[in-house]
């Protein structure tokens, strides 16, 4: 099974964005050597703890610092952008780096509504509301597909690059659209697992073969917090629990340092909601992570997995991804 990395270029407390970007570059290089298939970066805005806002720019940098791993977006939030400009950006990436570039697209803004308005200045209302998303995806695929000299608007770079487009989602909407368009589908189960089982079933059942894909191909995201012991893995996970709690309380910040007892830091009701959102996770020692990953894979039967892990300490983050790769290489 192919296994990949989803990176938000986290900015830990006490560190700079510049250091965060160096960390991501090193993780991508290590991930390539550990057998990871893709290295995806996600678009978020107005978040002090996430440095991947200019996603296409960072993809270009990571691709230039690696050799064979596929590099892409997981994803570009399409309501924030004109499809034409996304096609030009990813057409440029593909022209520079060949067949190593992936383009995952999502329907959410990846931010709060005030920031969404700042991102969409001058855009038509229907585009900003997300109602045009299916047509935007079709337009985007057209700008990346075979060139038609008879068309008035063509993307250069873009045409004839055939950058693979993935549909991202955390609900049945994305599953149905991916199935209808015959696209590969990636589910955001690392933070929104509620509809996972139903979405995968709907996608597989409704899938219509296309020029891009002959059979359904689904990827799910899994949090991994792997360490030398269960105790250390559990401690590493408290970083993401705190970050998620702060986000839900409207107080996003840099990635917090881990704590010994999470119940001292997050109210019980909030923690219960956070733990439910993060339940697609594998935490602890190598044996524990192997058992939890095996259970997840057996239940959901994904075609691929993409691993993420918001870990404060860079060395611990590298080690977690290394342990995950060792386990997944045996699957």
mmCIF file of C-alpha atoms in Angstrom:
data_model
loop_
_atom_site.group_PDB
_atom_site.id
_atom_site.type_symbol
_atom_site.label_atom_id
_atom_site.label_comp_id
_atom_site.label_asym_id
_atom_site.label_seq_id
_atom_site.Cartn_x
_atom_site.Cartn_y
_atom_site.Cartn_z
ATOM 1 C CA UNK A 1 0.000 0.000 0.000
ATOM 2 C CA UNK A 2 1.208 3.495 -0.824
ATOM 3 C CA UNK A 3 1.701 5.755 2.171
ATOM 4 C CA UNK A 4 2.197 9.519 2.062
ATOM 5 C CA UNK A 5 2.748 12.614 4.224
ATOM 6 C CA UNK A 6 0.291 15.457 4.860
ATOM 7 C CA UNK A 7 2.164 18.489 6.197
ATOM 8 C CA UNK A 8 0.753 21.804 7.401
ATOM 9 C CA UNK A 9 4.269 23.232 7.893
ATOM 10 C CA UNK A 10 3.546 23.702 11.626
ATOM 11 C CA UNK A 11 5.161 26.605 13.448
ATOM 12 C CA UNK A 12 5.941 25.432 17.011
ATOM 13 C CA UNK A 13 5.875 27.842 19.930
ATOM 14 C CA UNK A 14 9.304 29.424 20.256
ATOM 15 C CA UNK A 15 10.132 29.020 16.556
ATOM 16 C CA UNK A 16 9.890 31.159 13.432
ATOM 17 C CA UNK A 17 8.127 30.545 10.141
ATOM 18 C CA UNK A 18 11.541 30.374 8.460
ATOM 19 C CA UNK A 19 12.566 27.514 10.765
ATOM 20 C CA UNK A 20 9.226 25.800 10.160
ATOM 21 C CA UNK A 21 9.826 25.836 6.403
ATOM 22 C CA UNK A 22 13.320 24.399 6.891
ATOM 23 C CA UNK A 23 11.776 21.670 9.062
ATOM 24 C CA UNK A 24 9.270 20.789 6.341
ATOM 25 C CA UNK A 25 12.013 20.642 3.744
ATOM 26 C CA UNK A 26 14.005 18.224 5.894
ATOM 27 C CA UNK A 27 10.921 16.093 6.585
ATOM 28 C CA UNK A 28 10.198 15.867 2.845
ATOM 29 C CA UNK A 29 13.767 14.760 2.120
ATOM 30 C CA UNK A 30 13.637 12.140 4.883
ATOM 31 C CA UNK A 31 10.158 11.010 3.809
ATOM 32 C CA UNK A 32 11.483 10.379 0.312
ATOM 33 C CA UNK A 33 14.234 8.154 1.722
ATOM 34 C CA UNK A 34 11.713 6.320 3.953
ATOM 35 C CA UNK A 35 9.529 5.294 1.010
ATOM 36 C CA UNK A 36 6.675 7.802 1.288
ATOM 37 C CA UNK A 37 4.904 8.174 -2.061
ATOM 38 C CA UNK A 38 3.507 11.718 -1.826
ATOM 39 C CA UNK A 39 4.255 14.833 0.193
ATOM 40 C CA UNK A 40 1.184 17.031 0.358
ATOM 41 C CA UNK A 41 0.866 20.518 1.825
ATOM 42 C CA UNK A 42 -2.412 22.096 2.921
ATOM 43 C CA UNK A 43 -3.766 25.604 2.406
ATOM 44 C CA UNK A 44 -4.823 27.430 5.579
ATOM 45 C CA UNK A 45 -4.946 31.165 6.235
ATOM 46 C CA UNK A 46 -4.723 33.541 9.213
ATOM 47 C CA UNK A 47 -3.282 30.793 11.422
ATOM 48 C CA UNK A 48 -0.047 31.658 13.268
ATOM 49 C CA UNK A 49 0.820 27.972 13.637
ATOM 50 C CA UNK A 50 0.582 26.997 9.953
ATOM 51 C CA UNK A 51 3.119 28.184 7.364
ATOM 52 C CA UNK A 52 1.734 26.545 4.193
ATOM 53 C CA UNK A 53 -0.658 29.363 3.195
ATOM 54 C CA UNK A 54 1.088 30.056 -0.142
ATOM 55 C CA UNK A 55 0.758 26.375 -0.943
ATOM 56 C CA UNK A 56 1.929 26.342 -4.569
ATOM 57 C CA UNK A 57 5.048 28.342 -3.672
ATOM 58 C CA UNK A 58 6.002 25.875 -0.948
ATOM 59 C CA UNK A 59 5.250 22.890 -3.211
ATOM 60 C CA UNK A 60 7.721 24.306 -5.723
ATOM 61 C CA UNK A 61 10.393 24.651 -3.058
ATOM 62 C CA UNK A 62 9.846 21.139 -1.663
ATOM 63 C CA UNK A 63 9.861 19.652 -5.172
ATOM 64 C CA UNK A 64 13.157 21.423 -5.927
ATOM 65 C CA UNK A 65 14.745 19.977 -2.780
ATOM 66 C CA UNK A 66 13.643 16.363 -3.469
ATOM 67 C CA UNK A 67 14.082 13.971 -6.385
ATOM 68 C CA UNK A 68 11.380 11.336 -6.756
ATOM 69 C CA UNK A 69 8.609 11.794 -4.182
ATOM 70 C CA UNK A 70 5.373 13.243 -5.582
ATOM 71 C CA UNK A 71 4.675 16.725 -4.183
ATOM 72 C CA UNK A 72 1.284 18.340 -4.148
ATOM 73 C CA UNK A 73 -1.604 20.089 -2.476
ATOM 74 C CA UNK A 74 -3.836 18.440 0.063
ATOM 75 C CA UNK A 75 -5.312 20.778 -0.804
ATOM 76 C CA UNK A 76 -5.901 24.003 -2.624
ATOM 77 C CA UNK A 77 -9.127 25.560 -1.341
ATOM 78 C CA UNK A 78 -10.746 26.363 -4.660
ATOM 79 C CA UNK A 79 -13.276 28.980 -3.486
ATOM 80 C CA UNK A 80 -10.273 31.200 -2.651
ATOM 81 C CA UNK A 81 -8.890 31.171 -6.193
ATOM 82 C CA UNK A 82 -9.778 31.572 -9.835
ATOM 83 C CA UNK A 83 -9.415 28.098 -11.400
ATOM 84 C CA UNK A 84 -7.443 29.685 -14.248
ATOM 85 C CA UNK A 85 -4.736 30.958 -11.890
ATOM 86 C CA UNK A 86 -4.555 27.594 -10.085
ATOM 87 C CA UNK A 87 -4.031 25.945 -13.476
ATOM 88 C CA UNK A 88 -1.237 28.371 -14.335
ATOM 89 C CA UNK A 89 0.474 27.773 -10.978
ATOM 90 C CA UNK A 90 0.262 23.982 -11.136
ATOM 91 C CA UNK A 91 1.022 23.941 -14.847
ATOM 92 C CA UNK A 92 4.207 25.842 -13.992
ATOM 93 C CA UNK A 93 5.048 23.339 -11.245
ATOM 94 C CA UNK A 94 4.509 20.420 -13.635
ATOM 95 C CA UNK A 95 6.605 22.109 -16.326
ATOM 96 C CA UNK A 96 9.444 22.528 -13.822
ATOM 97 C CA UNK A 97 9.204 19.159 -12.067
ATOM 98 C CA UNK A 98 7.568 16.781 -14.552
ATOM 99 C CA UNK A 99 5.113 14.121 -13.489
ATOM 100 C CA UNK A 100 5.624 14.583 -9.751
ATOM 101 C CA UNK A 101 2.917 17.164 -9.007
ATOM 102 C CA UNK A 102 -0.524 16.407 -7.502
ATOM 103 C CA UNK A 103 -3.416 18.849 -7.114
ATOM 104 C CA UNK A 104 -5.970 18.098 -4.421
ATOM 105 C CA UNK A 105 -8.855 20.585 -4.311
ATOM 106 C CA UNK A 106 -11.297 21.344 -1.521
ATOM 107 C CA UNK A 107 -14.518 23.297 -1.170
ATOM 108 C CA UNK A 108 -13.903 24.874 2.260
ATOM 109 C CA UNK A 109 -12.168 28.260 2.602
ATOM 110 C CA UNK A 110 -9.543 26.932 5.037
ATOM 111 C CA UNK A 111 -9.996 29.925 7.311
ATOM 112 C CA UNK A 112 -12.490 32.195 9.095
ATOM 113 C CA UNK A 113 -15.082 34.225 7.208
ATOM 114 C CA UNK A 114 -13.351 37.604 7.618
ATOM 115 C CA UNK A 115 -10.162 36.182 6.132
ATOM 116 C CA UNK A 116 -12.185 34.470 3.413
ATOM 117 C CA UNK A 117 -13.538 37.872 2.406
ATOM 118 C CA UNK A 118 -9.995 39.271 2.329
ATOM 119 C CA UNK A 119 -8.940 36.380 0.083
ATOM 120 C CA UNK A 120 -11.844 36.797 -2.321
ATOM 121 C CA UNK A 121 -11.785 40.542 -2.976
ATOM 122 C CA UNK A 122 -13.299 41.256 -6.353
ATOM 123 C CA UNK A 123 -14.679 37.751 -6.879
ATOM 124 C CA UNK A 124 -18.281 37.213 -7.926
ATOM 125 C CA UNK A 125 -20.647 36.259 -5.115
ATOM 126 C CA UNK A 126 -21.501 32.822 -6.509
ATOM 127 C CA UNK A 127 -17.815 31.912 -6.629
ATOM 128 C CA UNK A 128 -17.212 33.134 -3.102
ATOM 129 C CA UNK A 129 -20.183 31.193 -1.758
ATOM 130 C CA UNK A 130 -18.833 27.921 -3.104
ATOM 131 C CA UNK A 131 -21.913 27.299 -5.279
ATOM 132 C CA UNK A 132 -19.726 27.217 -8.386
ATOM 133 C CA UNK A 133 -17.357 24.568 -6.992
ATOM 134 C CA UNK A 134 -18.325 21.691 -9.351
ATOM 135 C CA UNK A 135 -17.977 23.936 -12.394
ATOM 136 C CA UNK A 136 -14.713 25.374 -11.040
ATOM 137 C CA UNK A 137 -13.287 21.840 -10.792
ATOM 138 C CA UNK A 138 -14.378 21.062 -14.367
ATOM 139 C CA UNK A 139 -12.891 24.348 -15.619
ATOM 140 C CA UNK A 140 -9.644 23.674 -13.760
ATOM 141 C CA UNK A 141 -9.347 20.199 -15.286
ATOM 142 C CA UNK A 142 -9.950 21.713 -18.710
ATOM 143 C CA UNK A 143 -7.129 24.222 -18.248
ATOM 144 C CA UNK A 144 -4.759 21.372 -17.265
ATOM 145 C CA UNK A 145 -5.975 18.934 -19.933
ATOM 146 C CA UNK A 146 -5.453 18.549 -23.674
ATOM 147 C CA UNK A 147 -5.018 21.847 -25.480
ATOM 148 C CA UNK A 148 -7.789 22.939 -27.819
ATOM 149 C CA UNK A 149 -6.621 25.756 -30.134
ATOM 150 C CA UNK A 150 -10.268 26.557 -30.832
ATOM 151 C CA UNK A 151 -10.899 27.635 -27.246
ATOM 152 C CA UNK A 152 -10.764 31.342 -26.501
ATOM 153 C CA UNK A 153 -9.238 30.920 -23.017
ATOM 154 C CA UNK A 154 -6.314 28.527 -22.534
ATOM 155 C CA UNK A 155 -3.785 28.235 -19.709
ATOM 156 C CA UNK A 156 -0.080 28.577 -20.480
ATOM 157 C CA UNK A 157 1.500 26.913 -18.546
ATOM 158 C CA UNK A 158 -1.303 24.458 -17.833
ATOM 159 C CA UNK A 159 -2.610 22.920 -21.031
ATOM 160 C CA UNK A 160 -1.289 19.443 -21.773
ATOM 161 C CA UNK A 161 0.356 19.076 -18.339
ATOM 162 C CA UNK A 162 -2.407 16.704 -17.152
ATOM 163 C CA UNK A 163 -1.666 17.368 -13.469
ATOM 164 C CA UNK A 164 -3.701 14.748 -11.545
ATOM 165 C CA UNK A 165 -6.649 16.355 -9.751
ATOM 166 C CA UNK A 166 -7.880 14.806 -6.490
ATOM 167 C CA UNK A 167 -11.137 15.619 -4.752
ATOM 168 C CA UNK A 168 -10.742 16.291 -1.014
ATOM 169 C CA UNK A 169 -13.594 16.112 1.429
ATOM 170 C CA UNK A 170 -14.944 15.441 4.882
ATOM 171 C CA UNK A 171 -18.600 14.911 3.924
ATOM 172 C CA UNK A 172 -20.770 13.112 1.382
ATOM 173 C CA UNK A 173 -20.660 16.121 -0.952
ATOM 174 C CA UNK A 174 -17.028 15.561 -1.968
ATOM 175 C CA UNK A 175 -17.552 11.816 -2.212
ATOM 176 C CA UNK A 176 -20.476 12.246 -4.613
ATOM 177 C CA UNK A 177 -18.680 14.836 -6.738
ATOM 178 C CA UNK A 178 -15.486 12.734 -6.916
ATOM 179 C CA UNK A 179 -17.572 9.737 -7.964
ATOM 180 C CA UNK A 180 -19.500 11.751 -10.568
ATOM 181 C CA UNK A 181 -16.336 13.215 -12.127
ATOM 182 C CA UNK A 182 -14.353 9.973 -11.878
ATOM 183 C CA UNK A 183 -11.612 11.457 -9.709
ATOM 184 C CA UNK A 184 -9.476 9.992 -6.922
ATOM 185 C CA UNK A 185 -10.833 10.937 -3.481
ATOM 186 C CA UNK A 186 -9.019 11.846 -0.268
ATOM 187 C CA UNK A 187 -10.991 11.972 2.995
ATOM 188 C CA UNK A 188 -9.968 14.315 5.841
ATOM 189 C CA UNK A 189 -10.431 11.664 8.510
ATOM 190 C CA UNK A 190 -7.539 13.063 10.566
ATOM 191 C CA UNK A 191 -9.811 15.794 11.938
ATOM 192 C CA UNK A 192 -13.364 15.138 10.678
ATOM 193 C CA UNK A 193 -14.030 11.399 10.755
ATOM 194 C CA UNK A 194 -17.792 11.428 11.342
ATOM 195 C CA UNK A 195 -18.831 10.660 7.731
ATOM 196 C CA UNK A 196 -15.782 8.545 6.809
ATOM 197 C CA UNK A 197 -17.433 5.159 6.482
ATOM 198 C CA UNK A 198 -20.493 6.432 4.618
ATOM 199 C CA UNK A 199 -18.451 8.705 2.325
ATOM 200 C CA UNK A 200 -16.163 5.864 1.236
ATOM 201 C CA UNK A 201 -19.188 3.636 0.588
ATOM 202 C CA UNK A 202 -20.971 6.329 -1.435
ATOM 203 C CA UNK A 203 -17.829 7.121 -3.438
ATOM 204 C CA UNK A 204 -17.192 3.493 -4.323
ATOM 205 C CA UNK A 205 -20.820 2.735 -5.145
ATOM 206 C CA UNK A 206 -21.479 5.826 -7.268
ATOM 207 C CA UNK A 207 -18.081 5.996 -9.014
ATOM 208 C CA UNK A 208 -18.246 6.615 -12.765
ATOM 209 C CA UNK A 209 -15.092 5.681 -14.716
ATOM 210 C CA UNK A 210 -13.458 8.610 -16.510
ATOM 211 C CA UNK A 211 -10.497 9.365 -18.748
ATOM 212 C CA UNK A 212 -8.589 10.052 -15.526
ATOM 213 C CA UNK A 213 -9.479 6.938 -13.541
ATOM 214 C CA UNK A 214 -11.023 3.579 -14.437
ATOM 215 C CA UNK A 215 -11.902 2.469 -10.882
ATOM 216 C CA UNK A 216 -12.471 4.244 -7.539
ATOM 217 C CA UNK A 217 -9.320 5.167 -5.654
ATOM 218 C CA UNK A 218 -9.741 6.413 -2.069
ATOM 219 C CA UNK A 219 -7.138 7.746 0.338
ATOM 220 C CA UNK A 220 -7.749 8.413 4.034
ATOM 221 C CA UNK A 221 -5.760 10.595 6.423
ATOM 222 C CA UNK A 222 -4.502 9.189 9.736
ATOM 223 C CA UNK A 223 -2.800 10.953 12.641
ATOM 224 C CA UNK A 224 0.290 9.154 13.900
ATOM 225 C CA UNK A 225 2.121 9.962 17.122
ATOM 226 C CA UNK A 226 4.784 7.261 17.262
ATOM 227 C CA UNK A 227 7.619 7.128 19.786
ATOM 228 C CA UNK A 228 9.772 4.687 21.723
ATOM 229 C CA UNK A 229 7.062 4.148 24.361
ATOM 230 C CA UNK A 230 3.302 4.449 24.765
ATOM 231 C CA UNK A 231 3.825 7.178 27.355
ATOM 232 C CA UNK A 232 5.948 9.291 25.025
ATOM 233 C CA UNK A 233 3.523 8.847 22.107
ATOM 234 C CA UNK A 234 0.619 9.900 24.324
ATOM 235 C CA UNK A 235 2.605 12.947 25.438
ATOM 236 C CA UNK A 236 3.425 13.931 21.833
ATOM 237 C CA UNK A 237 -0.290 13.769 21.001
ATOM 238 C CA UNK A 238 -1.127 16.420 23.610
ATOM 239 C CA UNK A 239 0.305 19.052 21.254
ATOM 240 C CA UNK A 240 -2.375 18.394 18.653
ATOM 241 C CA UNK A 241 -5.082 18.049 21.286
ATOM 242 C CA UNK A 242 -4.213 21.500 22.642
ATOM 243 C CA UNK A 243 -3.949 23.036 19.178
ATOM 244 C CA UNK A 244 -7.320 21.627 18.159
ATOM 245 C CA UNK A 245 -8.976 22.769 21.376
ATOM 246 C CA UNK A 246 -7.642 26.299 20.920
ATOM 247 C CA UNK A 247 -8.865 26.356 17.332
ATOM 248 C CA UNK A 248 -12.351 25.287 18.428
ATOM 249 C CA UNK A 249 -12.344 27.982 21.105
ATOM 250 C CA UNK A 250 -11.415 30.608 18.499
ATOM 251 C CA UNK A 251 -7.861 31.065 19.774
ATOM 252 C CA UNK A 252 -5.525 29.601 17.130
ATOM 253 C CA UNK A 253 -1.835 30.069 17.842
ATOM 254 C CA UNK A 254 1.518 28.476 17.301
ATOM 255 C CA UNK A 255 1.861 24.741 17.882
ATOM 256 C CA UNK A 256 1.926 24.233 21.681
ATOM 257 C CA UNK A 257 4.524 22.246 23.573
ATOM 258 C CA UNK A 258 3.372 18.831 24.865
ATOM 259 C CA UNK A 259 2.155 18.430 28.453
ATOM 260 C CA UNK A 260 2.236 15.538 30.892
ATOM 261 C CA UNK A 261 -1.502 15.434 31.618
ATOM 262 C CA UNK A 262 -3.873 16.836 29.007
ATOM 263 C CA UNK A 263 -6.819 16.827 31.436
ATOM 264 C CA UNK A 264 -5.106 19.624 33.383
ATOM 265 C CA UNK A 265 -5.152 21.841 30.301
ATOM 266 C CA UNK A 266 -8.450 21.264 28.459
ATOM 267 C CA UNK A 267 -11.960 21.168 30.017
ATOM 268 C CA UNK A 268 -13.477 17.670 29.944
ATOM 269 C CA UNK A 269 -16.306 18.547 27.546
ATOM 270 C CA UNK A 270 -13.968 20.233 25.069
ATOM 271 C CA UNK A 271 -11.470 17.374 25.344
ATOM 272 C CA UNK A 272 -14.186 14.812 24.575
ATOM 273 C CA UNK A 273 -15.021 16.663 21.344
ATOM 274 C CA UNK A 274 -11.335 16.986 20.424
ATOM 275 C CA UNK A 275 -10.696 13.286 21.014
ATOM 276 C CA UNK A 276 -13.696 12.341 18.881
ATOM 277 C CA UNK A 277 -12.417 14.559 16.046
ATOM 278 C CA UNK A 278 -8.943 12.994 16.306
ATOM 279 C CA UNK A 279 -10.084 9.392 16.741
ATOM 280 C CA UNK A 280 -8.537 8.232 13.456
ATOM 281 C CA UNK A 281 -5.120 8.137 15.094
ATOM 282 C CA UNK A 282 -2.377 5.689 16.002
ATOM 283 C CA UNK A 283 -0.469 6.607 19.142
ATOM 284 C CA UNK A 284 2.353 5.181 21.232
ATOM 285 C CA UNK A 285 5.133 2.644 20.801
ATOM 286 C CA UNK A 286 5.874 0.812 17.567
ATOM 287 C CA UNK A 287 3.730 -2.148 18.648
ATOM 288 C CA UNK A 288 0.799 0.054 19.654
ATOM 289 C CA UNK A 289 0.948 2.088 16.457
ATOM 290 C CA UNK A 290 1.171 -1.075 14.359
ATOM 291 C CA UNK A 291 -1.901 -2.531 16.067
ATOM 292 C CA UNK A 292 -3.923 0.663 15.726
ATOM 293 C CA UNK A 293 -2.951 1.203 12.079
ATOM 294 C CA UNK A 294 -3.797 -2.430 11.280
ATOM 295 C CA UNK A 295 -7.219 -2.003 12.867
ATOM 296 C CA UNK A 296 -7.933 1.207 10.911
ATOM 297 C CA UNK A 297 -6.811 -0.317 7.602
ATOM 298 C CA UNK A 298 -8.823 -3.475 8.170
ATOM 299 C CA UNK A 299 -11.980 -1.527 8.932
ATOM 300 C CA UNK A 300 -11.906 1.073 6.138
ATOM 301 C CA UNK A 301 -9.877 -0.671 3.406
ATOM 302 C CA UNK A 302 -8.403 2.480 1.829
ATOM 303 C CA UNK A 303 -6.429 2.255 -1.402
ATOM 304 C CA UNK A 304 -3.820 4.618 0.071
ATOM 305 C CA UNK A 305 -3.138 6.312 3.385
ATOM 306 C CA UNK A 306 -1.730 9.743 4.108
ATOM 307 C CA UNK A 307 -0.103 10.271 7.493
ATOM 308 C CA UNK A 308 -0.036 13.488 9.463
ATOM 309 C CA UNK A 309 1.119 14.383 12.946
ATOM 310 C CA UNK A 310 1.302 17.810 14.553
ATOM 311 C CA UNK A 311 4.312 17.277 16.814
ATOM 312 C CA UNK A 312 6.070 20.162 18.575
ATOM 313 C CA UNK A 313 9.635 18.859 18.610
ATOM 314 C CA UNK A 314 11.108 18.500 15.123
ATOM 315 C CA UNK A 315 13.310 15.514 15.968
ATOM 316 C CA UNK A 316 10.351 13.710 17.567
ATOM 317 C CA UNK A 317 8.242 14.520 14.499
ATOM 318 C CA UNK A 318 10.858 13.032 12.189
ATOM 319 C CA UNK A 319 11.087 9.919 14.353
ATOM 320 C CA UNK A 320 7.304 9.472 14.361
ATOM 321 C CA UNK A 321 7.157 9.557 10.560
ATOM 322 C CA UNK A 322 10.119 7.179 10.378
ATOM 323 C CA UNK A 323 8.432 4.618 12.659
ATOM 324 C CA UNK A 324 5.179 4.962 10.678
ATOM 325 C CA UNK A 325 7.043 4.295 7.430
ATOM 326 C CA UNK A 326 8.709 1.194 8.861
ATOM 327 C CA UNK A 327 5.304 -0.170 9.865
ATOM 328 C CA UNK A 328 3.465 0.770 6.665
ATOM 329 C CA UNK A 329 6.218 -0.611 4.430
ATOM 330 C CA UNK A 330 5.285 -4.042 5.812
ATOM 331 C CA UNK A 331 1.559 -3.731 5.044
#
